[in-house]
PDB file of C-alpha atoms in Angstrom:
ATOM      1  CA  MET A   1      20.493  -7.546 -44.559  1.00  0.00           C
ATOM      2  CA  GLU A   2      22.875  -8.261 -42.419  1.00  0.00           C
ATOM      3  CA  LYS A   3      25.254  -5.011 -41.389  1.00  0.00           C
ATOM      4  CA  LYS A   4      28.798  -6.846 -42.285  1.00  0.00           C
ATOM      5  CA  GLU A   5      27.477  -6.876 -45.684  1.00  0.00           C
ATOM      6  CA  VAL A   6      26.079  -3.701 -45.829  1.00  0.00           C
ATOM      7  CA  GLN A   7      29.671  -2.261 -45.088  1.00  0.00           C
ATOM      8  CA  HIS A   8      30.990  -4.606 -47.881  1.00  0.00           C
ATOM      9  CA  GLN A   9      28.832  -2.489 -50.014  1.00  0.00           C
ATOM     10  CA  VAL A  10      29.934   0.456 -49.012  1.00  0.00           C
ATOM     11  CA  HIS A  11      33.907  -0.557 -49.487  1.00  0.00           C
ATOM     12  CA  LEU A  12      32.719  -2.112 -52.780  1.00  0.00           C
ATOM     13  CA  ASP A  13      31.272   1.164 -53.921  1.00  0.00           C
ATOM     14  CA  ALA A  14      34.302   3.660 -52.403  1.00  0.00           C
ATOM     15  CA  ALA A  15      36.748   1.368 -54.423  1.00  0.00           C
ATOM     16  CA  THR A  16      34.940   1.261 -57.502  1.00  0.00           C
ATOM     17  CA  THR A  17      35.304   5.228 -56.659  1.00  0.00           C
ATOM     18  CA  MET A  18      38.441   5.646 -56.528  1.00  0.00           C
ATOM     19  CA  LEU A  19      39.127   3.662 -59.324  1.00  0.00           C
ATOM     20  CA  THR A  20      37.475   5.617 -61.753  1.00  0.00           C
ATOM     21  CA  GLY A  21      39.202   8.760 -60.866  1.00  0.00           C
ATOM     22  CA  ASN A  22      42.435  10.095 -61.385  1.00  0.00           C
ATOM     23  CA  LEU A  23      44.845   6.893 -60.365  1.00  0.00           C
ATOM     24  CA  GLN A  24      47.756   9.698 -59.575  1.00  0.00           C
ATOM     25  CA  GLU A  25      45.616  11.414 -57.699  1.00  0.00           C
ATOM     26  CA  VAL A  26      43.825   9.022 -55.826  1.00  0.00           C
ATOM     27  CA  ALA A  27      46.833   6.831 -54.889  1.00  0.00           C
ATOM     28  CA  SER A  28      48.444  10.109 -53.192  1.00  0.00           C
ATOM     29  CA  HIS A  29      45.418  10.579 -50.476  1.00  0.00           C
ATOM     30  CA  ALA A  30      45.813   8.810 -47.506  1.00  0.00           C
ATOM     31  CA  GLY A  31      42.394   7.415 -47.241  1.00  0.00           C
ATOM     32  CA  PHE A  32      43.697   4.965 -50.711  1.00  0.00           C
ATOM     33  CA  ASP A  33      45.732   3.351 -48.118  1.00  0.00           C
ATOM     34  CA  ASN A  34      42.539   2.892 -45.714  1.00  0.00           C
ATOM     35  CA  VAL A  35      40.229   1.716 -48.946  1.00  0.00           C
ATOM     36  CA  LEU A  36      43.144  -1.444 -49.837  1.00  0.00           C
ATOM     37  CA  GLN A  37      42.880  -1.956 -46.084  1.00  0.00           C
ATOM     38  CA  ARG A  38      39.204  -2.401 -45.637  1.00  0.00           C
ATOM     39  CA  TRP A  39      39.237  -4.327 -48.885  1.00  0.00           C
ATOM     40  CA  ILE A  40      41.801  -6.682 -48.214  1.00  0.00           C
ATOM     41  CA  GLN A  41      40.148  -7.631 -44.541  1.00  0.00           C
ATOM     42  CA  ASP A  42      36.366  -8.132 -46.193  1.00  0.00           C
ATOM     43  CA  LEU A  43      38.602 -10.215 -49.089  1.00  0.00           C
ATOM     44  CA  LYS A  44      39.858 -12.196 -45.684  1.00  0.00           C
ATOM     45  CA  ASP A  45      35.888 -12.282 -44.051  1.00  0.00           C
ATOM     46  CA  VAL A  46      34.798 -14.483 -46.569  1.00  0.00           C
ATOM     47  CA  ASN A  47      37.203 -16.685 -45.972  1.00  0.00           C
ATOM     48  CA  ASN A  48      37.562 -17.961 -49.297  1.00  0.00           C
ATOM     49  CA  PRO A  49      40.412 -19.927 -50.786  1.00  0.00           C
ATOM     50  CA  GLU A  50      39.202 -18.906 -54.382  1.00  0.00           C
ATOM     51  CA  LEU A  51      39.638 -15.872 -53.071  1.00  0.00           C
ATOM     52  CA  HIS A  52      43.524 -15.906 -51.942  1.00  0.00           C
ATOM     53  CA  GLN A  53      45.311 -14.898 -55.009  1.00  0.00           C
ATOM     54  CA  LEU A  54      42.950 -11.573 -55.217  1.00  0.00           C
ATOM     55  CA  ILE A  55      44.189 -10.940 -51.153  1.00  0.00           C
ATOM     56  CA  VAL A  56      47.971 -11.762 -52.370  1.00  0.00           C
ATOM     57  CA  ASP A  57      47.964  -8.750 -55.112  1.00  0.00           C
ATOM     58  CA  MET A  58      45.883  -6.281 -53.204  1.00  0.00           C
ATOM     59  CA  GLN A  59      48.750  -6.602 -50.034  1.00  0.00           C
ATOM     60  CA  GLU A  60      51.461  -6.260 -52.825  1.00  0.00           C
ATOM     61  CA  LEU A  61      48.562  -3.130 -54.629  1.00  0.00           C
ATOM     62  CA  LYS A  62      48.638  -1.916 -51.180  1.00  0.00           C
ATOM     63  CA  ALA A  63      52.758  -2.082 -50.660  1.00  0.00           C
ATOM     64  CA  HIS A  64      53.519  -0.454 -54.025  1.00  0.00           C
ATOM     65  CA  PHE A  65      51.445   2.525 -53.959  1.00  0.00           C
ATOM     66  CA  GLY A  66      52.790   2.834 -49.678  1.00  0.00           C
ATOM     67  CA  SER A  67      56.543   2.749 -51.430  1.00  0.00           C
ATOM     68  CA  GLY A  68      55.582   6.079 -52.741  1.00  0.00           C
ATOM     69  CA  THR A  69      57.563   5.493 -56.186  1.00  0.00           C
ATOM     70  CA  TYR A  70      55.299   4.214 -58.646  1.00  0.00           C
ATOM     71  CA  ASP A  71      55.993   1.309 -61.246  1.00  0.00           C
ATOM     72  CA  LYS A  72      53.079   1.539 -64.522  1.00  0.00           C
ATOM     73  CA  ASN A  73      54.143  -2.034 -65.360  1.00  0.00           C
ATOM     74  CA  VAL A  74      53.537  -3.541 -61.483  1.00  0.00           C
ATOM     75  CA  ILE A  75      50.851  -1.416 -60.877  1.00  0.00           C
ATOM     76  CA  GLY A  76      49.411  -2.264 -64.567  1.00  0.00           C
ATOM     77  CA  ARG A  77      49.701  -5.955 -64.122  1.00  0.00           C
ATOM     78  CA  LEU A  78      47.944  -6.155 -61.045  1.00  0.00           C
ATOM     79  CA  LEU A  79      45.121  -3.913 -61.628  1.00  0.00           C
ATOM     80  CA  GLY A  80      44.449  -6.330 -64.735  1.00  0.00           C
ATOM     81  CA  ARG A  81      45.051  -9.230 -62.655  1.00  0.00           C
ATOM     82  CA  LEU A  82      42.673  -7.943 -59.569  1.00  0.00           C
ATOM     83  CA  GLY A  83      40.548  -7.051 -62.710  1.00  0.00           C
ATOM     84  CA  GLU A  84      40.025 -10.331 -64.146  1.00  0.00           C
ATOM     85  CA  ASN A  85      40.067 -12.685 -60.836  1.00  0.00           C
ATOM     86  CA  THR A  86      37.241  -9.843 -59.389  1.00  0.00           C
ATOM     87  CA  VAL A  87      35.147 -10.399 -62.064  1.00  0.00           C
ATOM     88  CA  LYS A  88      35.475 -14.097 -61.641  1.00  0.00           C
ATOM     89  CA  ALA A  89      35.125 -13.994 -57.983  1.00  0.00           C
ATOM     90  CA  ALA A  90      31.549 -12.503 -58.561  1.00  0.00           C
ATOM     91  CA  VAL A  91      29.881 -15.634 -58.436  1.00  0.00           C
ATOM     92  CA  PHE A  92      30.578 -16.050 -54.702  1.00  0.00           C
ATOM     93  CA  ALA A  93      28.859 -12.616 -53.746  1.00  0.00           C
ATOM     94  CA  ASP A  94      25.373 -12.528 -53.602  1.00  0.00           C
ATOM     95  CA  GLY A  95      21.740  -9.906 -53.973  1.00  0.00           C
ATOM     96  CA  ASN A  96      22.798  -6.301 -54.396  1.00  0.00           C
ATOM     97  CA  THR A  97      26.981  -7.568 -53.481  1.00  0.00           C
ATOM     98  CA  LYS A  98      27.072  -9.061 -57.192  1.00  0.00           C
ATOM     99  CA  PRO A  99      26.554  -6.088 -59.160  1.00  0.00           C
ATOM    100  CA  ARG A 100      28.811  -4.128 -57.281  1.00  0.00           C
ATOM    101  CA  VAL A 101      31.770  -6.717 -57.117  1.00  0.00           C
ATOM    102  CA  GLU A 102      31.284  -7.125 -61.323  1.00  0.00           C
ATOM    103  CA  GLN A 103      31.981  -3.118 -61.299  1.00  0.00           C
ATOM    104  CA  LEU A 104      34.768  -3.227 -59.465  1.00  0.00           C
ATOM    105  CA  GLY A 105      36.042  -5.824 -61.397  1.00  0.00           C
ATOM    106  CA  GLU A 106      35.914  -4.183 -64.762  1.00  0.00           C
ATOM    107  CA  ALA A 107      36.931  -0.589 -63.339  1.00  0.00           C
ATOM    108  CA  LEU A 108      39.618  -2.644 -62.232  1.00  0.00           C
ATOM    109  CA  LEU A 109      39.977  -3.385 -65.888  1.00  0.00           C
ATOM    110  CA  ALA A 110      39.845  -0.051 -67.258  1.00  0.00           C
ATOM    111  CA  ALA A 111      42.166   1.040 -64.293  1.00  0.00           C
ATOM    112  CA  ALA A 112      44.597  -1.461 -65.626  1.00  0.00           C
ATOM    113  CA  LYS A 113      44.391  -0.087 -68.948  1.00  0.00           C
ATOM    114  CA  GLN A 114      44.396   3.808 -68.373  1.00  0.00           C
ATOM    115  CA  VAL A 115      48.050   2.773 -66.668  1.00  0.00           C
ATOM    116  CA  GLN A 116      48.949   0.582 -69.170  1.00  0.00           C
ATOM    117  CA  HIS A 117      47.996   3.468 -71.844  1.00  0.00           C
ATOM    118  CA  PRO A 118      47.703   6.601 -70.402  1.00  0.00           C
ATOM    119  CA  GLU A 119      48.024   8.240 -73.745  1.00  0.00           C
ATOM    120  CA  THR A 120      44.970   6.722 -75.463  1.00  0.00           C
ATOM    121  CA  THR A 121      40.947   7.757 -74.492  1.00  0.00           C
ATOM    122  CA  THR A 122      38.010   5.348 -74.025  1.00  0.00           C
ATOM    123  CA  GLU A 123      37.380   6.834 -77.043  1.00  0.00           C
ATOM    124  CA  GLN A 124      40.019   6.204 -79.219  1.00  0.00           C
ATOM    125  CA  ASP A 125      39.860   2.477 -77.925  1.00  0.00           C
ATOM    126  CA  LEU A 126      36.604   2.141 -78.973  1.00  0.00           C
ATOM    127  CA  GLN A 127      37.635   3.461 -82.402  1.00  0.00           C
ATOM    128  CA  ASN A 128      41.298   1.597 -82.824  1.00  0.00           C
ATOM    129  CA  SER A 129      39.386  -1.625 -82.067  1.00  0.00           C
ATOM    130  CA  ASN A 130      36.511  -1.050 -84.543  1.00  0.00           C
ATOM    131  CA  GLN A 131      38.692  -0.280 -87.720  1.00  0.00           C
ATOM    132  CA  GLN A 132      40.079  -3.427 -86.111  1.00  0.00           C
ATOM    133  CA  SER A 133      37.481  -5.896 -86.111  1.00  0.00           C
ATOM    134  CA  SER A 134      36.310  -3.821 -90.007  1.00  0.00           C
TER     135      SER A 134
END
């Protein structure tokens, strides 16, 4: 396996791990900015025009977190769009990288939901969706 691919997988794992934690805590860590920057660079290295919107959204998210003011509407919108586009981008990944990209997309979607509806838990969301489908 190529060294670069292993590095991409490590970066994907780090981003997924950070997104599954408390986002406000994570955003205040100095390492979060580095994770976002590595992710942006990994996307640029792929050199795929289909990933351009992901790069733009990542840069906007990084700038927003860097500003120190957190607008949940902006963050939720960006995380949601990043999640959707990351899941779609998994088709461009190979081998062990593909499931990591898919997991990252799911983590982004879950993080977007957490930001947009912080008062509900995953369990409550499941109960609500079960009630609606009855």
